XYZ file of N, CA and C in Angstrom:
537
model
N 51.493 -4.753 2.594
C 50.674 -5.199 1.547
C 49.448 -5.971 2.032
N 49.694 -6.730 2.894
C 48.575 -7.737 3.394
C 47.517 -6.960 4.163
N 47.828 -5.797 4.538
C 46.776 -5.077 5.286
C 45.695 -4.521 4.349
N 46.040 -4.019 3.227
C 45.111 -3.626 2.358
C 44.068 -4.647 2.009
N 44.532 -5.930 1.417
C 43.400 -6.828 1.046
C 42.578 -7.173 2.484
N 43.113 -7.331 3.481
C 42.417 -7.693 4.644
C 41.385 -6.485 4.979
N 41.876 -5.316 4.960
C 40.883 -4.109 5.158
C 39.771 -4.183 4.212
N 40.180 -4.326 2.938
C 38.915 -4.520 1.865
C 38.118 -5.529 2.117
N 38.641 -6.841 2.523
C 37.861 -7.925 2.666
C 36.898 -7.553 3.985
N 37.386 -6.999 5.047
C 36.615 -6.520 6.214
C 35.566 -5.627 5.773
N 35.769 -4.596 5.064
C 34.888 -3.530 4.561
C 33.876 -4.115 3.803
N 34.171 -5.130 2.901
C 33.262 -5.910 2.119
C 32.274 -6.631 2.910
N 32.760 -7.380 3.853
C 31.978 -8.051 4.756
C 31.141 -7.307 5.598
N 31.505 -6.204 6.060
C 30.609 -5.310 6.821
C 29.618 -4.624 5.983
N 29.870 -4.368 4.803
C 28.960 -3.823 3.867
C 27.860 -4.968 3.596
N 28.209 -6.243 3.321
C 27.245 -7.183 3.134
C 26.482 -7.453 4.449
N 27.045 -7.400 5.561
C 26.184 -7.573 6.833
C 25.217 -6.550 6.902
N 25.526 -5.206 6.417
C 24.573 -4.055 6.669
C 23.545 -4.133 5.702
N 23.923 -4.830 4.474
C 22.644 -5.036 3.461
C 21.793 -6.098 3.893
N 22.320 -7.170 4.474
C 21.516 -8.248 5.014
C 20.752 -7.833 6.001
N 21.233 -7.063 7.070
C 20.505 -6.579 8.144
C 19.310 -5.631 7.735
N 19.697 -4.803 6.649
C 18.587 -3.993 6.145
C 17.529 -4.681 5.578
N 17.782 -5.659 4.738
C 16.808 -6.448 4.032
C 15.958 -7.209 5.052
N 16.653 -7.796 6.076
C 15.744 -8.514 6.917
C 14.946 -7.561 7.740
N 15.295 -6.216 7.971
C 14.500 -5.339 8.696
C 13.428 -4.843 8.107
N 13.234 -5.100 6.918
C 12.005 -4.719 6.202
C 10.708 -5.181 6.983
N 9.740 -4.339 7.176
C 8.600 -4.801 7.660
C 7.789 -5.432 6.608
N 7.058 -6.289 6.930
C 6.128 -7.101 5.962
C 4.884 -6.560 5.869
N 4.293 -6.519 4.702
C 3.166 -5.697 4.311
C 2.315 -6.642 3.162
N 0.980 -6.941 3.550
C 0.006 -7.380 2.483
C -0.700 -6.171 1.843
N -0.561 -5.925 0.474
C -1.156 -5.009 -0.186
C -2.565 -5.478 -0.713
N -3.687 -4.863 -0.250
C -4.921 -5.144 -0.773
C -5.304 -4.447 -2.045
N -6.355 -4.942 -2.751
C -6.571 -4.098 -4.006
C -7.430 -2.827 -3.800
N -7.286 -1.865 -4.568
C -7.916 -0.633 -4.420
C -9.470 -1.040 -4.465
N -10.171 -0.066 -3.612
C -11.580 -0.196 -3.701
C -11.977 1.168 -4.144
N -13.110 1.169 -4.643
C -13.592 2.440 -5.361
C -14.972 3.144 -4.665
N -14.685 4.206 -4.213
C -15.960 4.737 -3.546
C -16.373 6.062 -4.508
N -17.492 5.859 -5.202
C -17.912 6.858 -6.205
C -19.211 7.536 -5.660
N -19.047 8.621 -5.445
C -20.039 9.633 -4.857
C -21.225 9.922 -5.957
N -20.597 9.897 -7.256
C -21.617 10.457 -8.304
C -22.199 9.510 -9.147
N -21.754 8.096 -9.004
C -22.429 7.116 -9.802
C -22.758 7.331 -11.260
N -21.707 7.577 -11.871
C -21.686 7.987 -13.306
C -21.665 6.791 -14.210
N -22.628 6.306 -15.012
C -22.487 4.989 -15.537
C -21.735 5.301 -16.809
N -21.541 6.444 -17.379
C -20.746 6.830 -18.516
C -19.250 6.666 -18.173
N -18.735 6.517 -17.002
C -17.295 6.475 -16.695
C -17.119 5.123 -15.909
N -18.017 4.343 -15.705
C -17.839 3.196 -14.811
C -16.886 2.172 -15.401
N -16.852 1.931 -16.570
C -15.999 0.976 -17.200
C -14.597 1.565 -17.197
N -14.278 2.734 -17.594
C -12.944 3.270 -17.556
C -12.518 3.424 -16.186
N -13.362 3.763 -15.127
C -12.892 3.817 -13.816
C -12.463 2.457 -13.237
N -13.251 1.483 -13.649
C -12.721 0.080 -13.185
C -11.544 -0.274 -13.832
N -11.158 0.042 -15.159
C -10.032 -0.393 -15.834
C -8.780 0.531 -15.087
N -8.974 1.752 -14.636
C -7.993 2.603 -13.928
C -7.671 2.006 -12.645
N -8.601 1.416 -11.945
C -8.298 0.776 -10.778
C -7.266 -0.455 -10.921
N -7.444 -1.142 -11.883
C -6.471 -2.182 -12.412
C -5.148 -1.516 -12.505
N -5.095 -0.465 -13.403
C -3.846 0.113 -13.643
C -3.009 0.648 -12.344
N -3.803 1.156 -11.373
C -3.171 1.701 -10.385
C -2.826 0.644 -9.181
N -3.613 -0.562 -9.234
C -3.372 -1.655 -8.425
C -1.859 -2.001 -8.838
N -1.771 -2.286 -9.952
C -0.430 -2.609 -10.589
C 0.802 -1.801 -10.250
N 0.407 -0.485 -10.490
C 1.335 0.495 -10.297
C 1.860 0.633 -8.763
N 0.886 0.575 -7.867
C 0.968 0.742 -6.433
C 2.021 -0.450 -5.972
N 1.594 -1.568 -6.541
C 2.398 -2.848 -6.260
C 3.826 -2.799 -6.670
N 4.098 -2.182 -8.015
C 5.364 -2.124 -8.440
C 6.185 -1.188 -7.694
N 5.526 -0.062 -7.315
C 6.363 1.017 -6.602
C 6.701 0.711 -5.140
N 5.830 -0.080 -4.528
C 6.151 -0.506 -3.169
C 7.098 -1.661 -3.095
N 7.063 -2.490 -4.080
C 7.978 -3.557 -4.126
C 9.242 -3.091 -4.247
N 9.545 -1.822 -4.920
C 10.828 -1.383 -5.096
C 11.345 -0.413 -3.902
N 10.524 -0.103 -2.897
C 10.923 0.803 -1.825
C 11.603 -0.195 -0.687
N 12.305 0.334 0.073
C 13.244 -0.075 1.049
C 12.373 -0.312 2.337
N 11.123 0.503 2.589
C 10.527 0.353 3.840
C 9.758 -1.009 4.165
N 9.305 -1.598 3.066
C 8.246 -2.728 3.181
C 8.819 -3.945 2.264
N 8.383 -5.120 2.647
C 8.487 -6.230 1.816
C 7.001 -6.733 1.664
N 6.510 -6.740 0.489
C 5.233 -7.185 0.143
C 5.071 -8.704 0.195
N 4.102 -9.173 1.061
C 3.864 -10.595 1.273
C 2.583 -10.951 0.244
N 2.587 -12.093 0.130
C 1.605 -12.713 -0.897
C 0.261 -12.586 -0.106
N -0.786 -12.182 -0.976
C -2.036 -11.966 -0.546
C -2.774 -13.397 -0.489
N -2.450 -14.318 -1.499
C -3.051 -15.483 -1.651
C -3.610 -16.324 -0.430
N -2.621 -16.381 0.456
C -3.110 -17.186 1.644
C -4.248 -16.479 2.483
N -4.458 -15.123 2.283
C -5.418 -14.442 2.968
C -6.635 -14.154 2.124
N -6.734 -14.741 1.015
C -7.793 -14.441 0.071
C -8.985 -14.944 0.492
N -9.248 -16.020 1.133
C -10.565 -16.328 1.627
C -11.021 -15.410 2.870
N -10.029 -15.023 3.624
C -10.386 -14.055 4.625
C -10.816 -12.717 4.171
N -9.968 -12.170 3.198
C -10.443 -10.940 2.387
C -11.828 -10.979 1.850
N -12.205 -12.031 1.087
C -13.519 -12.362 0.543
C -14.410 -12.204 1.615
N -14.224 -13.052 2.714
C -15.304 -13.011 3.761
C -15.576 -11.604 4.373
N -14.404 -10.744 4.519
C -14.406 -9.473 5.248
C -15.202 -8.639 4.090
N -14.819 -8.590 2.911
C -15.650 -7.775 1.970
C -17.071 -7.963 1.815
N -17.423 -9.396 2.076
C -18.833 -9.780 2.065
C -19.649 -9.177 3.234
N -18.935 -8.608 4.245
C -19.649 -8.175 5.512
C -19.872 -6.580 5.343
N -19.237 -5.966 4.626
C -19.349 -4.656 4.380
C -19.054 -3.834 3.126
N -19.642 -2.821 2.982
C -19.586 -2.182 1.802
C -18.024 -1.774 1.220
N -17.160 -1.422 2.227
C -15.878 -0.988 1.897
C -14.928 -1.800 2.824
N -13.922 -2.478 2.406
C -13.162 -3.189 3.280
C -12.364 -2.236 4.223
N -11.890 -1.118 3.701
C -11.104 -0.147 4.463
C -11.860 0.232 5.674
N -13.014 0.130 5.789
C -13.886 0.455 6.954
C -14.077 -0.586 7.991
N -13.459 -1.774 7.625
C -13.878 -2.860 8.529
C -13.094 -2.784 10.017
N -13.668 -3.345 10.971
C -13.257 -3.240 12.262
C -12.809 -4.748 12.757
N -11.445 -4.944 12.814
C -10.904 -6.166 13.272
C -10.442 -7.042 12.036
N -10.640 -6.669 10.875
C -10.318 -7.542 9.704
C -8.744 -7.385 9.379
N -8.127 -6.496 9.880
C -6.702 -6.272 9.579
C -5.994 -7.382 10.389
N -6.473 -7.710 11.555
C -5.865 -8.688 12.326
C -6.070 -10.137 11.684
N -7.276 -10.300 11.251
C -7.564 -11.641 10.640
C -6.739 -11.806 9.298
N -6.777 -10.686 8.458
C -6.128 -10.703 7.115
C -4.487 -10.789 7.346
N -4.047 -9.999 8.371
C -2.689 -10.085 8.552
C -2.181 -11.478 9.143
N -2.964 -12.190 9.994
C -2.695 -13.492 10.413
C -2.748 -14.542 9.375
N -3.667 -14.422 8.500
C -3.820 -15.357 7.445
C -2.600 -15.130 6.428
N -2.150 -13.830 6.163
C -1.071 -13.665 5.195
C 0.325 -13.833 5.879
N 0.342 -13.864 7.248
C 1.565 -14.006 8.016
C 2.369 -12.798 7.634
N 1.906 -11.498 7.996
C 2.515 -10.338 7.863
C 2.339 -9.403 8.988
N 3.070 -8.400 9.029
C 2.850 -7.401 10.106
C 1.923 -6.256 9.837
N 1.768 -5.838 8.499
C 0.917 -5.018 8.235
C -0.063 -5.252 7.149
N -1.212 -4.528 7.180
C -2.149 -4.614 5.966
C -2.333 -3.227 5.416
N -2.126 -2.994 4.093
C -2.467 -1.858 3.496
C -3.705 -1.932 2.939
N -4.639 -0.945 3.096
C -5.921 -0.774 2.611
C -6.092 0.459 1.755
N -5.909 0.366 0.480
C -6.081 1.495 -0.516
C -7.470 1.607 -1.109
N -7.768 3.065 -1.374
C -9.136 3.052 -2.035
C -9.130 4.491 -2.901
N -9.953 4.687 -3.796
C -9.994 5.886 -4.612
C -11.659 6.397 -4.148
N -11.595 7.700 -3.811
C -12.787 8.328 -3.560
C -12.930 9.277 -4.782
N -14.016 9.045 -5.446
C -14.396 9.936 -6.660
C -15.483 10.857 -6.301
N -15.048 12.099 -5.973
C -16.139 13.189 -5.677
C -16.937 13.539 -6.903
N -16.252 13.798 -7.958
C -16.701 14.089 -9.300
C -15.538 13.901 -10.329
N -15.864 14.153 -11.608
C -14.840 13.722 -12.503
C -13.750 14.671 -12.598
N -13.868 15.692 -11.736
C -12.646 16.651 -11.613
C -11.863 16.393 -10.309
N -12.455 15.840 -9.279
C -12.012 15.784 -7.960
C -11.937 14.350 -7.594
N -10.877 13.823 -7.271
C -10.751 12.389 -6.758
C -9.485 12.493 -5.839
N -9.489 11.547 -4.835
C -8.620 11.387 -3.878
C -8.026 9.751 -3.936
N -6.793 9.689 -3.676
C -6.223 8.169 -3.709
C -5.746 8.116 -2.300
N -6.255 7.204 -1.592
C -6.009 7.017 -0.206
C -5.382 5.645 0.330
N -4.875 5.568 1.357
C -4.303 4.311 1.991
C -4.322 4.448 3.415
N -4.641 3.270 4.035
C -4.219 3.189 5.374
C -3.413 2.000 5.638
N -2.471 2.054 6.652
C -1.696 0.795 6.841
C -1.963 0.765 8.516
N -2.703 -0.792 8.517
C -2.822 -1.123 9.997
C -2.071 -2.185 10.388
N -1.769 -2.282 11.728
C -0.988 -3.284 12.353
C -1.815 -4.521 12.308
N -1.247 -5.608 11.834
C -1.858 -6.894 11.937
C -1.928 -7.501 13.382
N -1.169 -6.951 14.142
C -1.163 -7.390 15.578
C -2.194 -6.788 16.336
N -2.441 -5.543 16.142
C -3.430 -4.785 16.941
C -4.696 -4.202 16.145
N -4.645 -4.324 14.869
C -5.732 -3.774 14.019
C -5.753 -2.199 13.955
N -4.778 -1.555 14.610
C -4.792 -0.167 14.637
C -4.147 0.483 13.517
N -4.707 1.722 13.096
C -4.108 2.508 11.956
C -2.766 2.929 12.441
N -1.620 2.708 11.750
C -0.292 3.189 11.981
C 0.310 4.194 11.087
N -0.505 4.211 10.064
C -0.041 5.379 9.013
C -1.443 5.494 8.024
N -1.490 6.779 7.661
C -2.453 6.979 6.539
C -1.913 8.028 5.662
N -2.252 7.909 4.370
C -1.600 8.715 3.354
C -2.856 9.152 2.418
N -2.751 10.186 1.684
C -3.769 10.461 0.867
C -3.146 11.472 -0.158
N -3.614 11.435 -1.397
C -3.183 12.225 -2.495
C -4.411 12.797 -3.282
N -4.691 14.045 -3.495
C -5.604 14.511 -4.306
C -5.161 14.744 -5.597
N -6.248 14.259 -6.618
C -5.929 14.431 -8.045
C -6.861 15.200 -8.660
N -6.545 15.790 -9.774
C -7.462 16.522 -10.555
C -7.685 15.807 -11.987
N -8.869 15.554 -12.335
C -9.100 15.086 -13.621
C -9.301 13.469 -13.631
N -10.248 12.991 -14.343
C -10.545 11.480 -14.278
C -9.990 10.905 -15.632
N -8.615 10.826 -15.554
C -7.792 10.364 -16.873
C -6.826 9.241 -16.220
N -6.474 8.622 -17.151
C -5.381 7.475 -16.905
C -4.185 8.065 -16.195
N -3.800 9.214 -16.998
C -2.635 9.955 -16.370
C -2.729 10.383 -15.032
N -3.836 11.078 -14.696
C -4.010 11.635 -13.427
C -4.080 10.483 -12.333
N -4.738 9.303 -12.707
C -4.783 8.263 -11.724
C -3.365 7.755 -11.387
N -2.581 7.508 -12.453
C -1.364 7.016 -12.346
C -0.326 7.910 -11.609
N -0.609 9.168 -11.871
C 0.209 10.131 -11.119
C -0.169 10.130 -9.556
N -1.495 9.996 -9.361
C -1.897 9.791 -7.892
C -1.386 8.679 -7.284
N -1.287 7.325 -7.950
C -0.866 6.037 -7.400
C 0.587 6.371 -7.179
N 1.454 6.973 -8.023
C 2.863 7.017 -7.736
C 3.250 8.002 -6.744
N 2.402 9.008 -6.465
C 2.600 9.931 -5.331
C 2.251 9.443 -4.179
N 1.265 8.401 -4.059
C 0.774 7.739 -2.857
C 1.898 6.795 -2.521
N 2.294 5.929 -3.487
C 3.358 5.012 -3.246
C 4.639 5.769 -2.657
N 5.053 6.835 -3.192
C 6.173 7.650 -2.778
C 6.039 8.083 -1.268
N 4.826 8.407 -0.927
C 4.448 8.822 0.633
C 4.541 7.603 1.504
N 4.130 6.499 0.874
C 4.205 5.164 1.732
C 5.567 4.809 1.973
N 6.327 4.874 0.821
C 7.717 4.428 0.803
C 8.601 5.217 1.694
N 8.263 6.448 1.982
C 8.927 7.413 2.957
C 8.726 6.927 4.199
N 7.854 6.125 4.724
C 7.631 5.595 6.001
C 8.706 4.776 6.434
N 8.937 4.614 7.645
C 9.968 3.684 8.278
C 9.108 2.479 8.742
N 9.253 1.367 7.898
C 8.418 0.271 8.475
C 9.000 -0.390 9.706
N 10.243 -0.153 10.068
C 10.686 -0.749 11.333
C 10.103 0.039 12.471
N 10.075 1.268 12.274
C 9.654 2.124 13.329
C 8.113 2.042 13.560
N 7.337 1.795 12.533
C 5.944 1.400 12.606
C 5.812 0.224 13.337
N 6.622 -0.764 13.106
C 6.355 -2.064 13.869
C 6.727 -1.868 15.282
N 7.650 -1.055 15.621
C 8.022 -1.016 17.122
C 7.299 0.055 17.787
N 6.208 0.754 16.995
C 5.585 1.947 17.715
C 4.605 1.420 18.937
N 4.608 2.161 20.068
C 3.782 1.544 21.212
C 2.288 1.709 20.809
N 1.649 0.751 21.306
C 0.075 0.800 21.111
C -0.457 1.786 22.335
N -1.620 2.325 21.728
C -2.242 3.278 22.767
C -3.093 2.531 23.667
């Protein structure tokens, strides 16, 4: 009879150890705000497009917080670095070397650069690059094409992008050899 409680206790401890190891194995990631690349410059949709950026920033953050691959780190310690980098170029996702600066300031392994490219009111792309804070190299890139410039299509695009990011193995990204 004493073997069953001991076995149950051992299995419980092993399970807790596995959960603890999984949680600590999450790669850390600072999630930057979406940038907007509008190729058509339509003033009639400017305000609603900016509001949609806020919606999908929140949605991407919520979705990635819930995934097992990454642990989101606070952007606040890197805010001045992000602001300085944004002042040097039109789009932060095109920066050269800023992932290392931002990653060091946020004390994180990876920096996620998301952006929406609006080709027209019908064709939009929701994109993200994940760069290593140690090397500034792109370790993963994901993109989702959406049709229609509506709250619903943008939200579906953000959710699909988050799913593709969450499918990544953060631990494998952090141990990938540099070229």
